[in-house]
Short mmCIF file of C-alpha atoms in Angstrom, two decimals:
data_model
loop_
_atom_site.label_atom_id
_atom_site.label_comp_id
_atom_site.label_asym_id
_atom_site.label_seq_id
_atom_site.Cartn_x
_atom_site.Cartn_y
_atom_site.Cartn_z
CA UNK A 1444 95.66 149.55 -163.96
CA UNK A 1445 92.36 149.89 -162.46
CA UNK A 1446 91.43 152.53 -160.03
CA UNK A 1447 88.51 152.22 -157.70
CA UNK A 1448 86.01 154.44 -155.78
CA UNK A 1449 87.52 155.53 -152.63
CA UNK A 1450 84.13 155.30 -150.09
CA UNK A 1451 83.48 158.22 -148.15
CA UNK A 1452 82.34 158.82 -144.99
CA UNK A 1453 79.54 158.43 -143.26
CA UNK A 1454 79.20 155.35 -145.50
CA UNK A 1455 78.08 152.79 -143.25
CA UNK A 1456 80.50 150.25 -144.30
CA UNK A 1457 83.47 151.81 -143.35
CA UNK A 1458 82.14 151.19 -139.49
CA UNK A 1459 82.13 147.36 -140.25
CA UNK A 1460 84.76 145.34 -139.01
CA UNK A 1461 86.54 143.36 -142.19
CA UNK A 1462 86.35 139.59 -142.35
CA UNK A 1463 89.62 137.39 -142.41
CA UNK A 1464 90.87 136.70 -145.94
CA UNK A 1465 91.31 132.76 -146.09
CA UNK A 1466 91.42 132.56 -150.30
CA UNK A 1467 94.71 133.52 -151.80
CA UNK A 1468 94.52 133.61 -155.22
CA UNK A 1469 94.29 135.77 -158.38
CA UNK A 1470 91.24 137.14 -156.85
CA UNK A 1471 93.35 138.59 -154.45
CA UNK A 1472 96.24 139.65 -156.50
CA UNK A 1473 93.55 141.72 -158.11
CA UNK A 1474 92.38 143.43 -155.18
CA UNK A 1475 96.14 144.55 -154.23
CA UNK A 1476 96.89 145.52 -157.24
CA UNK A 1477 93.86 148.20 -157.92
CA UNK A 1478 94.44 149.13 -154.19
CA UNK A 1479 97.75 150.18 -154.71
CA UNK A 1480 96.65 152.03 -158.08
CA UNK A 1481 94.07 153.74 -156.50
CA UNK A 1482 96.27 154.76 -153.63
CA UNK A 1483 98.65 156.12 -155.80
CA UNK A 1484 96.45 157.67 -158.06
CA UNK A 1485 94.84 159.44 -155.15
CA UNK A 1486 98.03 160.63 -153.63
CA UNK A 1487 97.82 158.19 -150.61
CA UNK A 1488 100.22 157.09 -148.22
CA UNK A 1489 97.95 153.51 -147.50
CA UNK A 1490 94.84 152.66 -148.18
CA UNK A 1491 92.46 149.44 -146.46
CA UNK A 1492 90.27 147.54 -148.12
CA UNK A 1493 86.94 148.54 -146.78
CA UNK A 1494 88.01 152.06 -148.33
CA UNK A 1495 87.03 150.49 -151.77
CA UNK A 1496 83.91 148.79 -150.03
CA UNK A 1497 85.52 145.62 -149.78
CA UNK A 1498 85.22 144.25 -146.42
CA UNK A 1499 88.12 142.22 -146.46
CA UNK A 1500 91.32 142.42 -144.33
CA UNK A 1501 93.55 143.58 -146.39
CA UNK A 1502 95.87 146.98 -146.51
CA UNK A 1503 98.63 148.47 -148.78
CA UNK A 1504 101.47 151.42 -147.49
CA UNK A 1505 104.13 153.11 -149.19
CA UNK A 1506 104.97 156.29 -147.42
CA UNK A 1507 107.81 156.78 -149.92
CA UNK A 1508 110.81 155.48 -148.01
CA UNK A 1509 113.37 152.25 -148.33
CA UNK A 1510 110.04 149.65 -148.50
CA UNK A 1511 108.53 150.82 -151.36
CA UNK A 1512 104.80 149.31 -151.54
CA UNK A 1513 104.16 147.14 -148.41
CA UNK A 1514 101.08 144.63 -149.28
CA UNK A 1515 99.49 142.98 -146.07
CA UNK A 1516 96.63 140.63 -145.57
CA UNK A 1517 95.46 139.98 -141.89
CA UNK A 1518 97.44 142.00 -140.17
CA UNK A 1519 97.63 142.59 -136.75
CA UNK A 1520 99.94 144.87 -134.74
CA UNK A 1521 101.23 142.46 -132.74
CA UNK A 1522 103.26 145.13 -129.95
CA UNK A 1523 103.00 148.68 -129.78
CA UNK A 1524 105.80 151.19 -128.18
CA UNK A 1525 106.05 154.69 -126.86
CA UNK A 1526 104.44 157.62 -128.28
CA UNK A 1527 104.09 160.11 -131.12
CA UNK A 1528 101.80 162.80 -132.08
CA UNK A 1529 100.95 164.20 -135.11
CA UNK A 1530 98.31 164.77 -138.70
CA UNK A 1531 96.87 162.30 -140.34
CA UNK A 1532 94.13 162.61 -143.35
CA UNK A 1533 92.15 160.33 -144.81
CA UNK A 1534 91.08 159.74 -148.25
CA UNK A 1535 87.47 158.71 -147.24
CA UNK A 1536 87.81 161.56 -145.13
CA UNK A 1537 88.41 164.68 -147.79
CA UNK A 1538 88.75 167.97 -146.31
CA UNK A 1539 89.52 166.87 -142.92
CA UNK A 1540 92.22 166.50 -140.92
CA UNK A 1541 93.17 165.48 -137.16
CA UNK A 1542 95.84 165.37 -134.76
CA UNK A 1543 96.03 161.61 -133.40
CA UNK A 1544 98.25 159.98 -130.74
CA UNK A 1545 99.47 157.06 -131.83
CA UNK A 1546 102.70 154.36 -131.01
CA UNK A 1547 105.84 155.34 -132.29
CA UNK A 1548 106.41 151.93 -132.85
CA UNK A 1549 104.66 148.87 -134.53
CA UNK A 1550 105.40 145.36 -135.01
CA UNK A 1551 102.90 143.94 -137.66
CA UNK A 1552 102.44 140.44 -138.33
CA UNK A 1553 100.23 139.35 -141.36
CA UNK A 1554 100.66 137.39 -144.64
CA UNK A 1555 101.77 138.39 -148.21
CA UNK A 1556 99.82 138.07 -151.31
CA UNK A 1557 100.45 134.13 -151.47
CA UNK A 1558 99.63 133.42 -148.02
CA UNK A 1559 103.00 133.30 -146.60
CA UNK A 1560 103.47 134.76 -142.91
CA UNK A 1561 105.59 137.81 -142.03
CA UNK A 1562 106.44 140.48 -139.62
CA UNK A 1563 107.80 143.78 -139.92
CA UNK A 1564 108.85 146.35 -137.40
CA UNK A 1565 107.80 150.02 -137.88
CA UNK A 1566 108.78 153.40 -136.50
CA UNK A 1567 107.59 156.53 -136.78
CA UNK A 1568 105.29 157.77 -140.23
CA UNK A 1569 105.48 154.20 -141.07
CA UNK A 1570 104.11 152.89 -137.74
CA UNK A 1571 101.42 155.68 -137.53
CA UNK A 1572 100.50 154.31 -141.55
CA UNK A 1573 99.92 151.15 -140.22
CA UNK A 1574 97.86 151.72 -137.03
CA UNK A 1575 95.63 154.22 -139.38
CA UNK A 1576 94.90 151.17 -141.65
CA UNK A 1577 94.55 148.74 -139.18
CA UNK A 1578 91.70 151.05 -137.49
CA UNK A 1579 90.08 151.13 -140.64
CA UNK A 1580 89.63 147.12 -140.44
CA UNK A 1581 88.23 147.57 -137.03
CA UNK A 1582 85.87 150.43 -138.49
CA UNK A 1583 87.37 153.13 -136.83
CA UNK A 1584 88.13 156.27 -138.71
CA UNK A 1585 90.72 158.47 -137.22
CA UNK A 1586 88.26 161.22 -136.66
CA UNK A 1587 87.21 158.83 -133.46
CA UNK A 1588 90.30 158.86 -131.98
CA UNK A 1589 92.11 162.24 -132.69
CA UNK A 1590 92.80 165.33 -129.63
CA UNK A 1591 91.53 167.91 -132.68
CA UNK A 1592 89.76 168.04 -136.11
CA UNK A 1593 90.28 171.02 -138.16
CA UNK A 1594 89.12 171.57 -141.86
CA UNK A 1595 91.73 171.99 -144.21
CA UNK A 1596 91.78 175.16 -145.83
CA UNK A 1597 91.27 174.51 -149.90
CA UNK A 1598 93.17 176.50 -151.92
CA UNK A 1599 96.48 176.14 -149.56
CA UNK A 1600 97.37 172.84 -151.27
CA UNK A 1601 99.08 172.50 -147.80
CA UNK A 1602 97.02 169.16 -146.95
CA UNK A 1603 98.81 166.53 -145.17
CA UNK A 1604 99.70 163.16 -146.48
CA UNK A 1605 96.14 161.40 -146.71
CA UNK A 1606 96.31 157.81 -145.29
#
């Protein structure tokens, strides 16, 4: 188990788009593993790549329902439907957190940890997890996009998932 710094913002590389992974190997295997340990260990709901200042397209998800840990390299959300609005946080964002419009839901295509192609269909927190990570390959933090921004009040414990 191996947990890694979770970058912060304003650090400059989480405004830099992520480069295509094209090497699947142990490498790799590595990286997805330590991501998902330092998601967990953070209390995350998903956490991209560039978040551990690796500029690599690459993202894991598990908001705790029947998928468990989703691993996905490249991906791309592939078709987008209707609407939902709601919070999201951030872990390079601590202490923040927004309302953000975002599809209610997702089709993702991308590849697994070996390189093989797939595509999954997502809906509602799940969809909004993905489309938060996916920003964050494209550099965009979801302090760019949300209606509101409000500080989250410390001692309340009553933060919102962090993504």
């Amino acid at each position: 188990m191996a947990i890694r710094l979770i970058v912060k913002d304003p650090d400059p590389v989480l405004r830099e788009r992520a480069k295509e992974v094209t090497r699947f190997n142990a490498n790799l295997h590595k990286l997805l593993r330590d991501m998902a340990d330092t998601m967990y260990d953070a209390k995350g709901v998903g956490l991209a790549a560039p978040q551990i200042g690796i500029l690599k397209r690459v993202i894991v998800v598990d908001v705790g329902d029947e998928h468990g840990l989703i691993e996905m390299v490249n991906p791309e959300i592939v078709e987008r439907e209707g609407e939902q609005i709601g919070p999201e946080g951030c872990l390079s964002i601590p202490g923040l957190n927004g309302i953000v419009r975002r599809a209610r839901r997702v089709v993702v295509k991308g590849q697994d940890r070996d390189g093989n192609p797939f595509t999954i269909e997502a809906e509602g927190y799940l969809a909004r997890a993905f489309q938060h990570e996916v920003d964050h390959l494209n550099g965009v933090l979801f302090t760019d996009i949300a209606d509101e921004v409000y500080k989250i009040p410390e001692s309340t414990g009553q933060e919102e998932e962090e993504e």
